[in-house]
Amino acid sequence: MVQCEMCGKEVSSPNRVKIEGAELDVCDECTDFGTEVKTEDSSSSASTKYSTSSSSSSSGSSSSSSSSSSGGSSRRRRDMFDEMDEVAQDYHERIREGREAQGLSQEDLARQLNEKASLIRKLEQGNSLPSDTVQKKLESALDISLSAGGSADDTEWSSGESSGEYTLGDVVKRKD
């Protein structure tokens, strides 16, 4: 005798049922809580849609096909970081200078942006990075740019020597 995996009742011939994604051996009364899984001979490779062998093979085939399609392409996959602008390292100075140029106090700027004055203080001190929405509000209100754009390091690497090759000695500055 086997116990029902739902209620614990002793059952001589349990029914195989799928309940909330899990396959359980249950009694006749608990069978109503899920969808009955048809059990076929183990020699049959094509079983019902709820059997573990078909679900694992279908998920395995889908993951292998997705990995082979991305691995076979020579084009680099784009991710969300490719489209993001970096915030400039001196963003806090740009915010303070832009605010002072317009003759606004931190409280006035916060009221204008519909933000808290404490947020403006933290941004100007460099203790907090602006969210995308706050960054857009600041840029439009103060007529400044907080995006890093292309840094000097990027242009240095792209211009280079005529051969286009750098060594570590070309880049590293020693601290003696």
mmCIF file of C-alpha atoms in Angstrom:
data_model
loop_
_atom_site.group_PDB
_atom_site.id
_atom_site.type_symbol
_atom_site.label_atom_id
_atom_site.label_comp_id
_atom_site.label_asym_id
_atom_site.label_seq_id
_atom_site.Cartn_x
_atom_site.Cartn_y
_atom_site.Cartn_z
ATOM 1 C CA MET A 1 0.000 0.000 0.000
ATOM 2 C CA VAL A 2 1.136 3.494 -0.902
ATOM 3 C CA GLN A 3 0.227 6.760 0.781
ATOM 4 C CA CYS A 4 -1.546 9.548 -1.121
ATOM 5 C CA GLU A 5 0.960 12.375 -1.484
ATOM 6 C CA MET A 6 -1.797 14.966 -0.862
ATOM 7 C CA CYS A 7 -3.812 13.702 2.097
ATOM 8 C CA GLY A 8 -1.737 10.755 3.369
ATOM 9 C CA LYS A 9 -4.497 8.190 2.926
ATOM 10 C CA GLU A 10 -3.401 4.585 2.276
ATOM 11 C CA VAL A 11 -4.077 3.694 -1.395
ATOM 12 C CA SER A 12 -3.598 0.395 -3.191
ATOM 13 C CA SER A 13 -3.458 1.897 -6.699
ATOM 14 C CA PRO A 14 -2.643 5.633 -6.723
ATOM 15 C CA ASN A 15 -3.412 7.892 -9.658
ATOM 16 C CA ARG A 16 -0.632 9.972 -11.222
ATOM 17 C CA VAL A 17 -1.870 13.610 -11.247
ATOM 18 C CA LYS A 18 -0.211 16.923 -12.119
ATOM 19 C CA ILE A 19 -1.098 19.546 -9.490
ATOM 20 C CA GLU A 20 0.341 23.074 -9.845
ATOM 21 C CA GLY A 21 3.281 21.813 -11.889
ATOM 22 C CA ALA A 22 4.164 18.830 -9.686
ATOM 23 C CA GLU A 23 3.338 15.213 -10.521
ATOM 24 C CA LEU A 24 1.964 13.388 -7.505
ATOM 25 C CA ASP A 25 0.608 9.918 -6.737
ATOM 26 C CA VAL A 26 -2.762 10.615 -5.144
ATOM 27 C CA CYS A 27 -5.948 8.815 -4.079
ATOM 28 C CA ASP A 28 -9.203 8.937 -6.071
ATOM 29 C CA GLU A 29 -10.581 11.785 -3.945
ATOM 30 C CA CYS A 30 -7.507 14.011 -4.478
ATOM 31 C CA THR A 31 -7.437 13.334 -8.232
ATOM 32 C CA ASP A 32 -9.961 16.184 -8.706
ATOM 33 C CA PHE A 33 -7.334 18.736 -7.589
ATOM 34 C CA GLY A 34 -5.238 18.336 -10.724
ATOM 35 C CA THR A 35 -4.953 16.921 -14.225
ATOM 36 C CA GLU A 36 -4.496 13.203 -14.575
ATOM 37 C CA VAL A 37 -1.277 12.196 -16.288
ATOM 38 C CA LYS A 38 -1.609 9.288 -18.659
ATOM 39 C CA THR A 39 1.112 6.758 -17.998
ATOM 40 C CA GLU A 40 2.352 4.787 -20.967
ATOM 41 C CA ASP A 41 4.973 2.094 -21.311
ATOM 42 C CA SER A 42 8.480 3.299 -20.619
ATOM 43 C CA SER A 43 9.511 2.079 -24.079
ATOM 44 C CA SER A 44 7.371 4.795 -25.692
ATOM 45 C CA SER A 45 9.423 7.965 -26.143
ATOM 46 C CA ALA A 46 6.450 10.104 -27.203
ATOM 47 C CA SER A 47 4.390 10.412 -24.043
ATOM 48 C CA THR A 48 1.713 12.879 -22.970
ATOM 49 C CA LYS A 49 2.338 16.568 -22.645
ATOM 50 C CA TYR A 50 2.600 16.274 -18.865
ATOM 51 C CA SER A 51 5.226 13.577 -18.638
ATOM 52 C CA THR A 52 8.642 14.529 -17.385
ATOM 53 C CA SER A 53 10.469 12.927 -20.282
ATOM 54 C CA SER A 54 8.779 15.059 -22.933
ATOM 55 C CA SER A 55 9.002 18.269 -20.914
ATOM 56 C CA SER A 56 12.686 17.807 -20.229
ATOM 57 C CA SER A 57 13.436 16.870 -23.803
ATOM 58 C CA SER A 58 11.448 19.799 -25.183
ATOM 59 C CA SER A 59 13.105 22.263 -22.835
ATOM 60 C CA GLY A 60 16.476 20.728 -23.615
ATOM 61 C CA SER A 61 15.897 21.027 -27.324
ATOM 62 C CA SER A 62 14.710 24.607 -27.065
ATOM 63 C CA SER A 63 17.724 25.627 -24.999
ATOM 64 C CA SER A 64 20.106 23.847 -27.340
ATOM 65 C CA SER A 65 18.515 25.438 -30.385
ATOM 66 C CA SER A 66 18.691 28.902 -28.841
ATOM 67 C CA SER A 67 22.310 28.428 -27.845
ATOM 68 C CA SER A 68 23.242 27.099 -31.251
ATOM 69 C CA SER A 69 21.504 29.972 -33.022
ATOM 70 C CA SER A 70 23.248 32.589 -30.892
ATOM 71 C CA GLY A 71 26.575 30.748 -30.969
ATOM 72 C CA GLY A 72 26.512 30.279 -34.730
ATOM 73 C CA SER A 73 25.960 33.928 -35.541
ATOM 74 C CA SER A 74 28.991 36.078 -36.154
ATOM 75 C CA ARG A 75 27.096 39.231 -35.190
ATOM 76 C CA ARG A 76 27.568 40.359 -31.583
ATOM 77 C CA ARG A 77 24.409 40.253 -29.492
ATOM 78 C CA ARG A 78 23.257 43.601 -28.185
ATOM 79 C CA ASP A 79 22.341 43.968 -24.560
ATOM 80 C CA MET A 80 20.702 46.674 -22.502
ATOM 81 C CA PHE A 81 24.037 48.233 -21.539
ATOM 82 C CA ASP A 82 24.855 49.096 -25.159
ATOM 83 C CA GLU A 83 22.029 51.620 -25.215
ATOM 84 C CA MET A 84 22.645 53.162 -21.803
ATOM 85 C CA ASP A 85 24.422 56.464 -21.377
ATOM 86 C CA GLU A 86 26.977 56.638 -18.613
ATOM 87 C CA VAL A 87 26.643 59.411 -16.097
ATOM 88 C CA ALA A 88 29.643 61.740 -16.175
ATOM 89 C CA GLN A 89 32.063 61.409 -13.279
ATOM 90 C CA ASP A 90 31.688 65.094 -12.441
ATOM 91 C CA TYR A 91 27.872 64.989 -12.546
ATOM 92 C CA HIS A 92 27.607 66.447 -9.039
ATOM 93 C CA GLU A 93 29.641 69.519 -10.041
ATOM 94 C CA ARG A 94 27.597 69.992 -13.213
ATOM 95 C CA ILE A 95 24.359 69.910 -11.213
ATOM 96 C CA ARG A 96 25.609 72.421 -8.638
ATOM 97 C CA GLU A 97 27.067 74.770 -11.276
ATOM 98 C CA GLY A 98 23.892 74.588 -13.370
ATOM 99 C CA ARG A 99 21.701 75.307 -10.340
ATOM 100 C CA GLU A 100 23.854 78.219 -9.219
ATOM 101 C CA ALA A 101 23.967 79.630 -12.769
ATOM 102 C CA GLN A 102 20.166 79.867 -12.699
ATOM 103 C CA GLY A 103 20.216 81.401 -9.213
ATOM 104 C CA LEU A 104 18.214 78.581 -7.629
ATOM 105 C CA SER A 105 18.569 77.160 -4.153
ATOM 106 C CA GLN A 106 18.511 73.407 -3.648
ATOM 107 C CA GLU A 107 14.979 73.683 -2.276
ATOM 108 C CA ASP A 108 13.815 75.765 -5.264
ATOM 109 C CA LEU A 109 15.280 73.265 -7.730
ATOM 110 C CA ALA A 110 13.723 70.359 -5.844
ATOM 111 C CA ARG A 111 10.316 72.076 -5.917
ATOM 112 C CA GLN A 112 10.686 72.785 -9.638
ATOM 113 C CA LEU A 113 11.563 69.133 -10.361
ATOM 114 C CA ASN A 114 8.933 67.808 -7.939
ATOM 115 C CA GLU A 115 11.655 65.984 -6.003
ATOM 116 C CA LYS A 116 12.909 66.159 -2.423
ATOM 117 C CA ALA A 117 15.567 68.692 -1.453
ATOM 118 C CA SER A 118 17.515 65.903 0.256
ATOM 119 C CA LEU A 119 17.859 64.162 -3.124
ATOM 120 C CA ILE A 120 19.335 67.318 -4.666
ATOM 121 C CA ARG A 121 21.771 67.588 -1.744
ATOM 122 C CA LYS A 122 22.865 63.965 -2.151
ATOM 123 C CA LEU A 123 23.305 64.404 -5.904
ATOM 124 C CA GLU A 124 25.397 67.572 -5.484
ATOM 125 C CA GLN A 125 27.578 65.872 -2.877
ATOM 126 C CA GLY A 126 28.116 62.910 -5.203
ATOM 127 C CA ASN A 127 26.611 60.491 -2.677
ATOM 128 C CA SER A 128 23.860 59.311 -4.995
ATOM 129 C CA LEU A 129 23.521 58.695 -8.733
ATOM 130 C CA PRO A 130 20.472 60.193 -10.439
ATOM 131 C CA SER A 131 17.840 57.823 -11.767
ATOM 132 C CA ASP A 132 17.043 58.076 -15.471
ATOM 133 C CA THR A 133 13.934 60.172 -14.837
ATOM 134 C CA VAL A 134 15.687 62.525 -12.415
ATOM 135 C CA GLN A 135 18.613 62.828 -14.830
ATOM 136 C CA LYS A 136 16.259 63.890 -17.638
ATOM 137 C CA LYS A 137 14.497 66.380 -15.350
ATOM 138 C CA LEU A 138 17.821 67.904 -14.262
ATOM 139 C CA GLU A 139 19.155 68.111 -17.815
ATOM 140 C CA SER A 140 16.071 69.904 -19.097
ATOM 141 C CA ALA A 141 15.617 72.205 -16.090
ATOM 142 C CA LEU A 142 19.262 73.265 -15.816
ATOM 143 C CA ASP A 143 20.095 72.982 -19.532
ATOM 144 C CA ILE A 144 23.072 70.734 -18.810
ATOM 145 C CA SER A 145 24.240 67.296 -19.914
ATOM 146 C CA LEU A 146 24.971 64.666 -17.288
ATOM 147 C CA SER A 147 25.947 61.987 -19.813
ATOM 148 C CA ALA A 148 29.588 61.079 -20.113
ATOM 149 C CA GLY A 149 29.374 60.627 -23.880
ATOM 150 C CA GLY A 150 32.764 59.631 -25.274
ATOM 151 C CA SER A 151 35.473 59.826 -22.668
ATOM 152 C CA ALA A 152 39.027 60.893 -23.397
ATOM 153 C CA ASP A 153 40.206 57.335 -22.803
ATOM 154 C CA ASP A 154 38.010 56.067 -25.658
ATOM 155 C CA THR A 155 39.367 58.587 -28.136
ATOM 156 C CA GLU A 156 42.941 57.846 -27.092
ATOM 157 C CA TRP A 157 42.463 54.190 -27.910
ATOM 158 C CA SER A 158 40.760 54.835 -31.230
ATOM 159 C CA SER A 159 43.357 57.250 -32.594
ATOM 160 C CA GLY A 160 46.577 55.461 -31.593
ATOM 161 C CA GLU A 161 49.740 55.067 -33.633
ATOM 162 C CA SER A 162 49.770 54.362 -37.325
ATOM 163 C CA SER A 163 50.253 50.651 -36.650
ATOM 164 C CA GLY A 164 47.261 50.700 -34.257
ATOM 165 C CA GLU A 165 49.064 48.531 -31.704
ATOM 166 C CA TYR A 166 49.532 49.415 -28.058
ATOM 167 C CA THR A 167 51.564 47.733 -25.407
ATOM 168 C CA LEU A 168 51.010 47.865 -21.696
ATOM 169 C CA GLY A 169 53.964 50.243 -21.422
ATOM 170 C CA ASP A 170 52.183 52.772 -23.663
ATOM 171 C CA VAL A 171 49.203 52.944 -21.340
ATOM 172 C CA VAL A 172 50.448 52.437 -17.776
ATOM 173 C CA LYS A 173 51.778 55.367 -15.783
ATOM 174 C CA ARG A 174 54.158 54.394 -13.004
ATOM 175 C CA LYS A 175 53.755 55.739 -9.483
ATOM 176 C CA ASP A 176 57.347 56.037 -8.253
#
